mmCIF file of C-alpha atoms in Angstrom:
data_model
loop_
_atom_site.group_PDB
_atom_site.id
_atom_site.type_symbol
_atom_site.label_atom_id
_atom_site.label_comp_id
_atom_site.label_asym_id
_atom_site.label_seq_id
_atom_site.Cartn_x
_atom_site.Cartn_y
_atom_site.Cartn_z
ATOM 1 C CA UNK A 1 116.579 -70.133 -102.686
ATOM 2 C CA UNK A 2 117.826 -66.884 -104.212
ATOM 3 C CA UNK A 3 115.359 -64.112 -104.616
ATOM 4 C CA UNK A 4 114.444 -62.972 -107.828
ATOM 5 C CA UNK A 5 114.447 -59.670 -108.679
ATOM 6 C CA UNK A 6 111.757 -58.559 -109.928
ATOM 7 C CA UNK A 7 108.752 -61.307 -107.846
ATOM 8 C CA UNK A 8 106.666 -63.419 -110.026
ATOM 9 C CA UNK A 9 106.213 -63.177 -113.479
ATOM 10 C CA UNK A 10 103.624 -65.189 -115.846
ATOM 11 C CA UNK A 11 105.034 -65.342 -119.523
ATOM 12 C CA UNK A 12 103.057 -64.862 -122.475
ATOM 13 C CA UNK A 13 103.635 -66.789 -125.639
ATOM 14 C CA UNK A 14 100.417 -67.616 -127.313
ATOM 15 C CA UNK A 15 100.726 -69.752 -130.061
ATOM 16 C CA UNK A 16 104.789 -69.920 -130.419
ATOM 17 C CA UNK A 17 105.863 -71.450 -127.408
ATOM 18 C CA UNK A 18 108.149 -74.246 -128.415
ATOM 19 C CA UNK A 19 108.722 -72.895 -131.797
ATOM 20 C CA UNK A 20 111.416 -70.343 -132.704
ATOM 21 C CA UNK A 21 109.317 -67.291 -132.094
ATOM 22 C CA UNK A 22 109.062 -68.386 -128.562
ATOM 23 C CA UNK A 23 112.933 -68.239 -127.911
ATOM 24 C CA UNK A 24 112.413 -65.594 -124.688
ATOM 25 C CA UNK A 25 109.935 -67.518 -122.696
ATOM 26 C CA UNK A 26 112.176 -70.512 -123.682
ATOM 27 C CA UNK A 27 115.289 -69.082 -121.759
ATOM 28 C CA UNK A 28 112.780 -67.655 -118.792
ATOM 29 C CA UNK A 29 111.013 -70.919 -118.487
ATOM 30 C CA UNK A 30 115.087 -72.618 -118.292
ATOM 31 C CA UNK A 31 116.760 -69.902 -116.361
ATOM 32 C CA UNK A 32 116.021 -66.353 -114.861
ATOM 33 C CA UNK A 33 117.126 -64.412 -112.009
ATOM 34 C CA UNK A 34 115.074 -61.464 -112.747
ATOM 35 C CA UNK A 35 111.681 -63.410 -111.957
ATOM 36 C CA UNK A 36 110.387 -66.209 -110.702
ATOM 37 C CA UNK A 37 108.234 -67.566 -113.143
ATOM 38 C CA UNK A 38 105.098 -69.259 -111.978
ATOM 39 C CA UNK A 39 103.174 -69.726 -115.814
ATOM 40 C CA UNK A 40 103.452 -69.725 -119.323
ATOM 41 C CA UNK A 41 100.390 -68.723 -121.447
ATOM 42 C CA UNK A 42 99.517 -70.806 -124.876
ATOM 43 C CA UNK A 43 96.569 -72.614 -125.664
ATOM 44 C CA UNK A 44 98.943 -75.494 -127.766
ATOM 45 C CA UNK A 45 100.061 -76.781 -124.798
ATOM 46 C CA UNK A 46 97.566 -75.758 -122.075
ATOM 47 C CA UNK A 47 97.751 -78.304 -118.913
ATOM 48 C CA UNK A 48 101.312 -79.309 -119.801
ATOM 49 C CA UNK A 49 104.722 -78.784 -117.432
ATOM 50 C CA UNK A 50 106.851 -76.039 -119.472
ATOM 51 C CA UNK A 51 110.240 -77.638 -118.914
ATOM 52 C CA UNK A 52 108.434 -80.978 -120.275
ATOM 53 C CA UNK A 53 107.048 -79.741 -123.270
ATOM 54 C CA UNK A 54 110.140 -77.771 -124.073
ATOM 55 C CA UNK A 55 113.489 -79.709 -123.213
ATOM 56 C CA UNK A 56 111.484 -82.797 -121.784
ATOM 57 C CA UNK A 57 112.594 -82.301 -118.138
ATOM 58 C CA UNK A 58 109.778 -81.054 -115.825
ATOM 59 C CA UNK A 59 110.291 -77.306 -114.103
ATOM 60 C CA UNK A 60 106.868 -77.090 -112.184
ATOM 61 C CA UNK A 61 105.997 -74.264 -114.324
ATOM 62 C CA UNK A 62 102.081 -74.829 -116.075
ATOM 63 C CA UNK A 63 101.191 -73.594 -119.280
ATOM 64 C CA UNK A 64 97.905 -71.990 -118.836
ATOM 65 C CA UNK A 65 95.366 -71.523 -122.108
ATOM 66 C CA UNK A 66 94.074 -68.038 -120.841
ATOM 67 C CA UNK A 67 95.523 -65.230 -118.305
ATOM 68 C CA UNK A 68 92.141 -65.782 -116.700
ATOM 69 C CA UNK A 69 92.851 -69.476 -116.449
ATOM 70 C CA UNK A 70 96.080 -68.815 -115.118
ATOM 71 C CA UNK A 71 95.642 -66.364 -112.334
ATOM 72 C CA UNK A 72 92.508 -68.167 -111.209
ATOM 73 C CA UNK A 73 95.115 -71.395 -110.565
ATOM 74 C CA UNK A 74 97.803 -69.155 -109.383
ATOM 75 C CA UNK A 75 95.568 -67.061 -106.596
ATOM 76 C CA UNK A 76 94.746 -70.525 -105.231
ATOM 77 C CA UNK A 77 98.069 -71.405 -104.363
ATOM 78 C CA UNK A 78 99.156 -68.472 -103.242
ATOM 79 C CA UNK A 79 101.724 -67.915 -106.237
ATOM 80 C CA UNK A 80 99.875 -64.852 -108.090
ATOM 81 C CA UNK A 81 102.553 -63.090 -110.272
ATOM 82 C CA UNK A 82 103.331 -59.333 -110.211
ATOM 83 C CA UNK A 83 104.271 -59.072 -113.652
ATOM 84 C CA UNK A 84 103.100 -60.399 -117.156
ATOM 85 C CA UNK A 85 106.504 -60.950 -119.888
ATOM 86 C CA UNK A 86 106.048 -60.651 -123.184
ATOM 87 C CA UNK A 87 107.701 -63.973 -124.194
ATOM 88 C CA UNK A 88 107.561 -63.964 -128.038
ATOM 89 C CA UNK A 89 110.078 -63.119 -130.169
ATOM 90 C CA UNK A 90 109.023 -63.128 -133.864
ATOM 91 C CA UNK A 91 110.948 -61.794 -136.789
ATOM 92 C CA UNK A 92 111.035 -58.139 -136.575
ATOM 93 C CA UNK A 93 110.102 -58.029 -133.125
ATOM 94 C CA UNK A 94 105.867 -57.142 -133.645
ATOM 95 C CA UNK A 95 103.533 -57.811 -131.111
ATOM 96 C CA UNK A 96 100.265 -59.605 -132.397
ATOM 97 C CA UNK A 97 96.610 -57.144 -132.201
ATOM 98 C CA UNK A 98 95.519 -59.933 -129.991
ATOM 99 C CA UNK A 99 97.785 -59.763 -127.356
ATOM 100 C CA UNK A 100 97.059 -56.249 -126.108
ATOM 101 C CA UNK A 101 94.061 -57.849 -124.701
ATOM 102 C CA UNK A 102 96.065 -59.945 -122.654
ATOM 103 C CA UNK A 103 98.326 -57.197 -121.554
ATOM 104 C CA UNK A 104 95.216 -55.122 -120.776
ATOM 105 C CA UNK A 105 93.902 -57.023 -118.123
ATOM 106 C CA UNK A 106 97.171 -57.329 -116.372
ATOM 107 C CA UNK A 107 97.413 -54.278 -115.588
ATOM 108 C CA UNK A 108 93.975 -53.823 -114.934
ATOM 109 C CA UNK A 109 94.872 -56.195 -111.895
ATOM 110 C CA UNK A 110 98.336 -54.369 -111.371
ATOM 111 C CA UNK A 111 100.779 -55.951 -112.111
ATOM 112 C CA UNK A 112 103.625 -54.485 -113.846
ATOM 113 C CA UNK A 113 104.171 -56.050 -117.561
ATOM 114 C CA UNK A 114 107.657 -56.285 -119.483
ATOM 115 C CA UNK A 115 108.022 -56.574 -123.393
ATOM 116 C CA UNK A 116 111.427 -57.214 -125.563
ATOM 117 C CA UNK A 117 110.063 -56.341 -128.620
ATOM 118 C CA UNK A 118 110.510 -53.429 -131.263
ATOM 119 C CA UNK A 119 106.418 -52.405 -130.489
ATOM 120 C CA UNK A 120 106.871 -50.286 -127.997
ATOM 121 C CA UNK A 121 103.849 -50.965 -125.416
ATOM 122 C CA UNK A 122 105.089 -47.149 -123.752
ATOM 123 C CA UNK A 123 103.569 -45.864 -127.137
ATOM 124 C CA UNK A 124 100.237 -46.988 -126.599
ATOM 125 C CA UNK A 125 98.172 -43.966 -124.886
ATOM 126 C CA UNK A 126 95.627 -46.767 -123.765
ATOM 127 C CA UNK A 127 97.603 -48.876 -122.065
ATOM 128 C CA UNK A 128 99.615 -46.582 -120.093
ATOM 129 C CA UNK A 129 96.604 -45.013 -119.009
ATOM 130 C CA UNK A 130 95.756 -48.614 -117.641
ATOM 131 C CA UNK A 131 99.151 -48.704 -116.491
ATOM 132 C CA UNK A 132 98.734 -45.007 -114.801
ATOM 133 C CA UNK A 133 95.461 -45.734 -113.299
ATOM 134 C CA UNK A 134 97.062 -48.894 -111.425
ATOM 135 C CA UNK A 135 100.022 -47.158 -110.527
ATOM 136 C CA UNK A 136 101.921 -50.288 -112.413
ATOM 137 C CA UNK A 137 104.630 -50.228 -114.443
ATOM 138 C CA UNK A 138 105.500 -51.044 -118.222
ATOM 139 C CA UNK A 139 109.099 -51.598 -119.246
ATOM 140 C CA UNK A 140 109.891 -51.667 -123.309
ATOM 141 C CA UNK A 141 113.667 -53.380 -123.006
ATOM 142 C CA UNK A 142 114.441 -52.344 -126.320
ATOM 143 C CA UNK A 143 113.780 -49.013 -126.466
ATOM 144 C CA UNK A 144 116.698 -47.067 -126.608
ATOM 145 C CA UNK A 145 118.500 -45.013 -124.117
ATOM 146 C CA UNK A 146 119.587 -41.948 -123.709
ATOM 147 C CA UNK A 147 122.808 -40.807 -126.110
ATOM 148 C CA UNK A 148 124.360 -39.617 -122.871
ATOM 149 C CA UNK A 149 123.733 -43.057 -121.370
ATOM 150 C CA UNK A 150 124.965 -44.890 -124.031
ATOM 151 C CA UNK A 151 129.425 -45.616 -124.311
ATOM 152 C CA UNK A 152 131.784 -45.305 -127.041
ATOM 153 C CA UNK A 153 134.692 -47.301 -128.169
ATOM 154 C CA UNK A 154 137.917 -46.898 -126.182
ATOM 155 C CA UNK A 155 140.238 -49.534 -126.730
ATOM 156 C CA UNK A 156 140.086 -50.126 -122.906
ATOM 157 C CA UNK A 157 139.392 -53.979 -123.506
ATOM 158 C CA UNK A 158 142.551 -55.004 -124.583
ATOM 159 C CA UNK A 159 143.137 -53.853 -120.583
ATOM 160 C CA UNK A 160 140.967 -57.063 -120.080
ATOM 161 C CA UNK A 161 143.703 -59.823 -118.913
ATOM 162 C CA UNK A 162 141.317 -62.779 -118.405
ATOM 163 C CA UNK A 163 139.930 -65.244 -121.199
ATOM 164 C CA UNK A 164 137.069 -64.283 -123.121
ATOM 165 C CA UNK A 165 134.745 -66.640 -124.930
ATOM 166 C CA UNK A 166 132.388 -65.595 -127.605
ATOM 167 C CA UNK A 167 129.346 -68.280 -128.173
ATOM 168 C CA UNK A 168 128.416 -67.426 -131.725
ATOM 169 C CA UNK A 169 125.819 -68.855 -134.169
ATOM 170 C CA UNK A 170 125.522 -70.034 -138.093
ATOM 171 C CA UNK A 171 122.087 -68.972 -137.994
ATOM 172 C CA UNK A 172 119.744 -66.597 -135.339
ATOM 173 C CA UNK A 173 117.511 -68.417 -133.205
ATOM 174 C CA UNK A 174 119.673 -71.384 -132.400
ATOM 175 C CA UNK A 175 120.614 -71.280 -128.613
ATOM 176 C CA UNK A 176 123.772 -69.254 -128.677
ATOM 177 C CA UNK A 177 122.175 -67.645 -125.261
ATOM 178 C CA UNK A 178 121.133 -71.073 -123.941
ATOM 179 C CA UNK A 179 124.324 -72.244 -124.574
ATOM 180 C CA UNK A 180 126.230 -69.308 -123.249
ATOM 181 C CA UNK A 181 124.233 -69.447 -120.081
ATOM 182 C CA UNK A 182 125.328 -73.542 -119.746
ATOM 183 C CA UNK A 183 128.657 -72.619 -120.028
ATOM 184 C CA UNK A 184 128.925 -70.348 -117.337
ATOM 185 C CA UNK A 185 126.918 -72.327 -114.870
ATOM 186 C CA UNK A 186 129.281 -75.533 -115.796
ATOM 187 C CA UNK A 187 132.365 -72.798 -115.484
ATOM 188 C CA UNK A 188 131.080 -71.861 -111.874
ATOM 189 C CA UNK A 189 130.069 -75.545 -110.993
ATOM 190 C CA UNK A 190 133.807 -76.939 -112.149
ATOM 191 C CA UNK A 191 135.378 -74.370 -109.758
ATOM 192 C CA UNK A 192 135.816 -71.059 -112.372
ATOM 193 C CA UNK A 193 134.619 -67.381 -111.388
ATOM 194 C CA UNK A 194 132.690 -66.870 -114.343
ATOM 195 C CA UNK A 195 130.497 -64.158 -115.910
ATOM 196 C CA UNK A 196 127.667 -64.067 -118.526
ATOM 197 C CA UNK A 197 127.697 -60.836 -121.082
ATOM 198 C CA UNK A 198 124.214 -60.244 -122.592
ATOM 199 C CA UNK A 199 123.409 -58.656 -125.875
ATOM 200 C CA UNK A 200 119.739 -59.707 -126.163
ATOM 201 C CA UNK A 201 116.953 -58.700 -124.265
ATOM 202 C CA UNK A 202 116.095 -61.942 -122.927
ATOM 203 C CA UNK A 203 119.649 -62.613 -121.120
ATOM 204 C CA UNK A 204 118.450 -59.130 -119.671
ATOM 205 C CA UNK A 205 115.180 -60.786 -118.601
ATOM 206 C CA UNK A 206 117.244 -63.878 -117.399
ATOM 207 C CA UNK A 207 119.124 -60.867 -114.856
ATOM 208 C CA UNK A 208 122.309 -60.995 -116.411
ATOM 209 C CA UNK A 209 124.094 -58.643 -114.348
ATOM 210 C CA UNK A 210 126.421 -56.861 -117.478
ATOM 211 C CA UNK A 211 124.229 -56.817 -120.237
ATOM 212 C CA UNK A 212 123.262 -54.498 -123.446
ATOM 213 C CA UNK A 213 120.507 -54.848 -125.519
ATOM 214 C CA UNK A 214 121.985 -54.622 -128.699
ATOM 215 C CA UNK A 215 118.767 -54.497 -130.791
ATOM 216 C CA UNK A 216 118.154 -51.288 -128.905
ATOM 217 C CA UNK A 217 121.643 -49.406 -129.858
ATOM 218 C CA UNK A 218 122.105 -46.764 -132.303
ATOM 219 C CA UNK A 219 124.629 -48.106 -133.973
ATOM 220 C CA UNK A 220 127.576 -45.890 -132.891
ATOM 221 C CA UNK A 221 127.364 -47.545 -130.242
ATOM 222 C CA UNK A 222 127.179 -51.036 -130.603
ATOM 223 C CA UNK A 223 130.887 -51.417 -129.949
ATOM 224 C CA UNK A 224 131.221 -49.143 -126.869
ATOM 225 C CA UNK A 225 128.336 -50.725 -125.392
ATOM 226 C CA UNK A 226 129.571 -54.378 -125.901
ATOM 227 C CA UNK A 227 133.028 -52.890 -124.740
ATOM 228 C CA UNK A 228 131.676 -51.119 -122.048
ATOM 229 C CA UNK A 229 130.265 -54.570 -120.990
ATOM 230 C CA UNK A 230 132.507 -56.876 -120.751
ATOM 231 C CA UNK A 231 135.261 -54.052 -119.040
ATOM 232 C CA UNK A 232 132.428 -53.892 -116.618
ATOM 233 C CA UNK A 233 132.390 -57.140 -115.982
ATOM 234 C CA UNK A 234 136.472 -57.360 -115.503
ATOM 235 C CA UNK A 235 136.956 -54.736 -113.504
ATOM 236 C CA UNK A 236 133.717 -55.357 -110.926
ATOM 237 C CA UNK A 237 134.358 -59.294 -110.337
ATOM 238 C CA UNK A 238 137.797 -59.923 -111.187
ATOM 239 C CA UNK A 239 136.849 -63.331 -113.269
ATOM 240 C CA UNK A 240 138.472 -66.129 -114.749
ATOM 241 C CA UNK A 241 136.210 -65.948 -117.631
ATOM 242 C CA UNK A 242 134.146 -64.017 -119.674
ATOM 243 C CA UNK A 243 131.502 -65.306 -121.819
ATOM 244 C CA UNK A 244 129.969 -62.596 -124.333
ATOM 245 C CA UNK A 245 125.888 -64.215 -125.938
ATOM 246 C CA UNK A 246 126.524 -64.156 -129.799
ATOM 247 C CA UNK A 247 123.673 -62.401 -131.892
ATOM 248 C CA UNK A 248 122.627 -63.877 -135.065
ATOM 249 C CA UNK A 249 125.409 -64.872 -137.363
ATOM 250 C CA UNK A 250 128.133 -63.217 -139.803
ATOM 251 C CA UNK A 251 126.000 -64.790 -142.678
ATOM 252 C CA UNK A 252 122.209 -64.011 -141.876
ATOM 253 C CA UNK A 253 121.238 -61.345 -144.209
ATOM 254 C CA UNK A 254 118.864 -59.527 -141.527
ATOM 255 C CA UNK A 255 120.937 -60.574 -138.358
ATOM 256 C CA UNK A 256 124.140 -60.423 -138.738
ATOM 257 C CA UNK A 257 125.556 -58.809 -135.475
ATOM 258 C CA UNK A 258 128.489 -61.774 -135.185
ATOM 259 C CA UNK A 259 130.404 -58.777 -136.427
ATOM 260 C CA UNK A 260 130.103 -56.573 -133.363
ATOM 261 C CA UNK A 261 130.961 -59.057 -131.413
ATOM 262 C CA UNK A 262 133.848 -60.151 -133.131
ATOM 263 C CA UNK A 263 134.835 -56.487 -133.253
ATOM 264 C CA UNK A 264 134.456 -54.984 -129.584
ATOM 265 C CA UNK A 265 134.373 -57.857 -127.997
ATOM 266 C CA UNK A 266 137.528 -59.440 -129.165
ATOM 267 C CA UNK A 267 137.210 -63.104 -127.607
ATOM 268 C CA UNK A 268 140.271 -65.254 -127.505
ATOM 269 C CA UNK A 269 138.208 -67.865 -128.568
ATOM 270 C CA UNK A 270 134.992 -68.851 -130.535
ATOM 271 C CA UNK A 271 132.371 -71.458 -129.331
ATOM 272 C CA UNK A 272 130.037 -71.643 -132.621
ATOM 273 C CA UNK A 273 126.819 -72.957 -132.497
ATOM 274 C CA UNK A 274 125.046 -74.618 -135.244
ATOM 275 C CA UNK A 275 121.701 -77.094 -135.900
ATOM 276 C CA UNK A 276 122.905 -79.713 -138.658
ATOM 277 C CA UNK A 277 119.521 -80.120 -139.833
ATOM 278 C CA UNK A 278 118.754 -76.380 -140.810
ATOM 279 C CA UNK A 279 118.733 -75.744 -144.658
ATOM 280 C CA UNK A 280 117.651 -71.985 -144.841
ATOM 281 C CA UNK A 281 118.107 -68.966 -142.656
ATOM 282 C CA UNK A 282 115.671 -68.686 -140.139
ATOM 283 C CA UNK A 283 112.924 -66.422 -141.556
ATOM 284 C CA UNK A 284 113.695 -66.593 -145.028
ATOM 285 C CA UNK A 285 113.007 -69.074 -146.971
ATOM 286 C CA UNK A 286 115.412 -69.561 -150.277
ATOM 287 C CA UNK A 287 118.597 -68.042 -148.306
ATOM 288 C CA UNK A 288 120.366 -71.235 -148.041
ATOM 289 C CA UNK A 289 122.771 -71.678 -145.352
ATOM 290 C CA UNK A 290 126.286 -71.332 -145.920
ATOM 291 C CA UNK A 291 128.148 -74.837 -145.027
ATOM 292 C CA UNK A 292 130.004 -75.211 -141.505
ATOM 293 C CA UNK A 293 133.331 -74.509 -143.397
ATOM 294 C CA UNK A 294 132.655 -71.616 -144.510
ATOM 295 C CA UNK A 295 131.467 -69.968 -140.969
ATOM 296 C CA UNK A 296 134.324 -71.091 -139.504
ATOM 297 C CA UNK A 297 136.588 -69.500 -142.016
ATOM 298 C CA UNK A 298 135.042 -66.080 -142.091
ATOM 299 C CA UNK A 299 134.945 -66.087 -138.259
ATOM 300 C CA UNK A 300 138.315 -66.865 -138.296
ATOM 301 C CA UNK A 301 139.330 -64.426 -141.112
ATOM 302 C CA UNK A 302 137.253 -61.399 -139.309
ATOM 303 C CA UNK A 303 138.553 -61.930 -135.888
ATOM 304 C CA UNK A 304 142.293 -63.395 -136.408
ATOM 305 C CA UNK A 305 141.085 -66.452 -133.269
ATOM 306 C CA UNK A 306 139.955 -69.991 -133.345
ATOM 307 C CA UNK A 307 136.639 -71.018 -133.833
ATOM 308 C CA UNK A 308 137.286 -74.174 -130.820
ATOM 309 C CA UNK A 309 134.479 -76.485 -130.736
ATOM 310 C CA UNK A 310 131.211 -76.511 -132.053
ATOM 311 C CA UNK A 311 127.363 -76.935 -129.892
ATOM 312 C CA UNK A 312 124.948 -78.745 -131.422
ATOM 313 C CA UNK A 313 121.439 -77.444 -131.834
ATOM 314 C CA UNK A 314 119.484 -80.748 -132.167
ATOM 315 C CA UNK A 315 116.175 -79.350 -133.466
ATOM 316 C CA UNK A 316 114.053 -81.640 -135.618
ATOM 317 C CA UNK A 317 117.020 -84.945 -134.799
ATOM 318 C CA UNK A 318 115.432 -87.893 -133.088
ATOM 319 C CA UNK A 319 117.653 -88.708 -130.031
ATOM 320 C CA UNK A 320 119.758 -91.222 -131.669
ATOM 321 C CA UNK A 321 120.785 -88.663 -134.312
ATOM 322 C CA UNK A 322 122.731 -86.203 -131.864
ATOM 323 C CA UNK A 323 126.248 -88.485 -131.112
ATOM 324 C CA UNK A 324 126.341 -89.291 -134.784
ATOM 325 C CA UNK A 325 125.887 -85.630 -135.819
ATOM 326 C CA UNK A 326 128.512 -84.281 -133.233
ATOM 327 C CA UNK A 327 131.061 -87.060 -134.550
ATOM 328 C CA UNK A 328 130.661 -86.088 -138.432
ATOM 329 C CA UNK A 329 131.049 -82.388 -137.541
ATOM 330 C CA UNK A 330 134.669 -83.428 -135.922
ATOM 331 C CA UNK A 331 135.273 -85.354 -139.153
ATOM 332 C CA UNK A 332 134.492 -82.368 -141.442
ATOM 333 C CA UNK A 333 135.810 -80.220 -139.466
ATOM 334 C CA UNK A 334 138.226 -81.381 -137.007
ATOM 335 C CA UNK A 335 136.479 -79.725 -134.266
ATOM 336 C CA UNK A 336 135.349 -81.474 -131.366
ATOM 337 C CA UNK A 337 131.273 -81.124 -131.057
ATOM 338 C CA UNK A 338 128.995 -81.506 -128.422
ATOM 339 C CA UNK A 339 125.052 -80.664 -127.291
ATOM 340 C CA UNK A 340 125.343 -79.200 -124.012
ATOM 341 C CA UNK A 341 121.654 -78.724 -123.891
ATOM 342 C CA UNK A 342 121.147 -82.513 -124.066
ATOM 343 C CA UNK A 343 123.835 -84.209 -121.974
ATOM 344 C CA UNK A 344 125.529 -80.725 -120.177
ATOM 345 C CA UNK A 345 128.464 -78.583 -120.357
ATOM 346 C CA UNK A 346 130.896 -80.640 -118.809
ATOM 347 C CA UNK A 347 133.550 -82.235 -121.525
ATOM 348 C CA UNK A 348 133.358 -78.664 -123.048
ATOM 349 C CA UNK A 349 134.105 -77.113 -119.793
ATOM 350 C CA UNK A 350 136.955 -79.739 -119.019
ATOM 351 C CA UNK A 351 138.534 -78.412 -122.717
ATOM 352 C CA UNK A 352 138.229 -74.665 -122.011
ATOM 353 C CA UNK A 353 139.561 -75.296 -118.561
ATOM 354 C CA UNK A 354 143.108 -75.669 -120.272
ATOM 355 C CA UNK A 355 142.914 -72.409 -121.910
ATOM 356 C CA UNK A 356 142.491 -70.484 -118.097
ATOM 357 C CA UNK A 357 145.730 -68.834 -117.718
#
């Protein structure tokens, strides 16, 4: 088994695990290289298997009710984490008064805690004299760098000669990383050398090797950062793909970073993801969504390439809802559909195969 990179790692999401506002301890709990997570915390599903709860599929991770609850089970079988992750991901990125609590007593035992959101636990004199005192560390993954760290636009991708896939969304919260992540893995498993570009924080928690935050960015340099990315990624592993994680969508009024991607990133293809049941933007009610037509038209009007197929979010569907919602998308839209999350990446893999020069 592959080590992790940063050890073990119990994720905290009290109270939005398997809801939207949970998204980052979703894609830890399905996939990370950075950590090996041993335990979710949320009292909702307390006693449960993660993976079970979440994408009904047991992982062998427990969701714990308490961080007292959960390192008393862990220090008994020997699987006692060195870090606590912040796992929620609400709108606006605000970390609730009662976590701190939680975050407290980690590093009152040591370990070293990591947080994607836009409150900055580095700005809290009280816990990073906690932190200090226990010689652990805290990490704030959005906070932004240094201007002399950061790149600006060149023009050096269209030096990248391999095919580039951008996995965008019609609405935030809707997978676009999960699916981006599937697709690479299938890539790899069908024989491809494939590589995963993050723009979120959590495919930075997940260890995706060429990453930027992009909620962290001044916005100068949004474009040289994605650029700087995916050049990266070219240059160091020579692959056959690229795959670049969409960030909200051209149409979400507080999210709509489809546009950078589009931009900088300049795929050769789209992959857009979309949840047929979803009404309203996510986080604001009365913003209805725009209709499937209309994404794929402004994609394709913004970026001059073809939206190619479409992944199926199937949140709030009963099973036997998915097949029939992935064959009237092809009927309105001509575009062949599929929910990789549900029955895997392969058919979309076997059509993107054709496009590997």
């Amino acid at each position: 088994m592959k080590k992790s990179i940063d050890g073990k790692a119990l994720v905290y999401c009290d109270g939005a695990f398997n809801t939207p506002n949970g998204k980052t301890a979703h894609g830890l709990v399905r996939f990370t290289e950075r950590y090996d997570i041993v335990g979710v915390i949320d009292a909702n599903y307390a006693g449960r298997d993660a993976g079970e709860v979440l994408d009904g599929k047991p992982s062998g991770i427990p969701v714990f009710a308490t961080i007292d609850q959960g390192v008393e089970t862990l220090k008994a079988s020997g699987n006692t984490p060195e870090s606590l992750v912040i796992g929620l991901a609400p709108d606006g990125g605000r970390l609730p008064q009662e976590a701190k609590a939680t975050i407290s007593k980690a590093l009152e035992m040591g370990w070293n805690v990591d947080s994607g959101l836009h409150d900055f636990l580095t700005n809290d004199t009280a816990l990073m004299a906690i932190a200090t005192k226990n010689n652990c560390r805290i990490r704030d993954v959005r906070k932004t760098p240094d201007r002399d760290k950061l790149h600006f636009f060149t023009g050096e991708i269209e030096k990248v000669d391999c095919l580039k896939l951008a996995v965008l969304g019609t609405d935030s919260a809707l997978g676009k990383r999960t699916t981006a992540w599937l697709l690479v893995h299938g890539l790899r498993d069908a024989g491809q050398k494939a590589e995963m570009i993050g723009t979120g924080q959590t495919a930075w928690m997940q260890g995706a090797k060429y990453s930027m935050v992009m909620d962290s960015c001044i916005n100068d340099f949004v474009s040289g950062e994605i650029e700087h990315a995916v050049v990266s990624a070219y240059k160091n592993e020579d692959p056959d793909v690229i795959v670049i994680e969409g960030q909200g969508s051209l149409m979400n009024p507080a999210y709509p970073g489809g546009f950078e991607i589009l931009a900088a990133g300049r795929p050769d293809y789209v992959i857009l993801q979309h949840a047929p049941k979803r009404l309203e933007y996510d986080g604001f009610p009365g913003y209805k969504m725009h209709s499937l037509a209309e994404q794929i038209n402004a994609i394709e009007v913004i970026s001059g390439k073809k939206v190619i197929a479409i992944t199926v979010n199937h949140e709030d569907m009963e099973e036997d809802e998915i097949l029939e919602a992935c064959k009237q998308i092809t009927l309105e839209t001509k575009l062949p559909a599929f929910d990789v999350l549900k029955y895997g990446a392969k058919e979309l893999v076997a059509l993107l195969k054709e496009k590997i020069q």
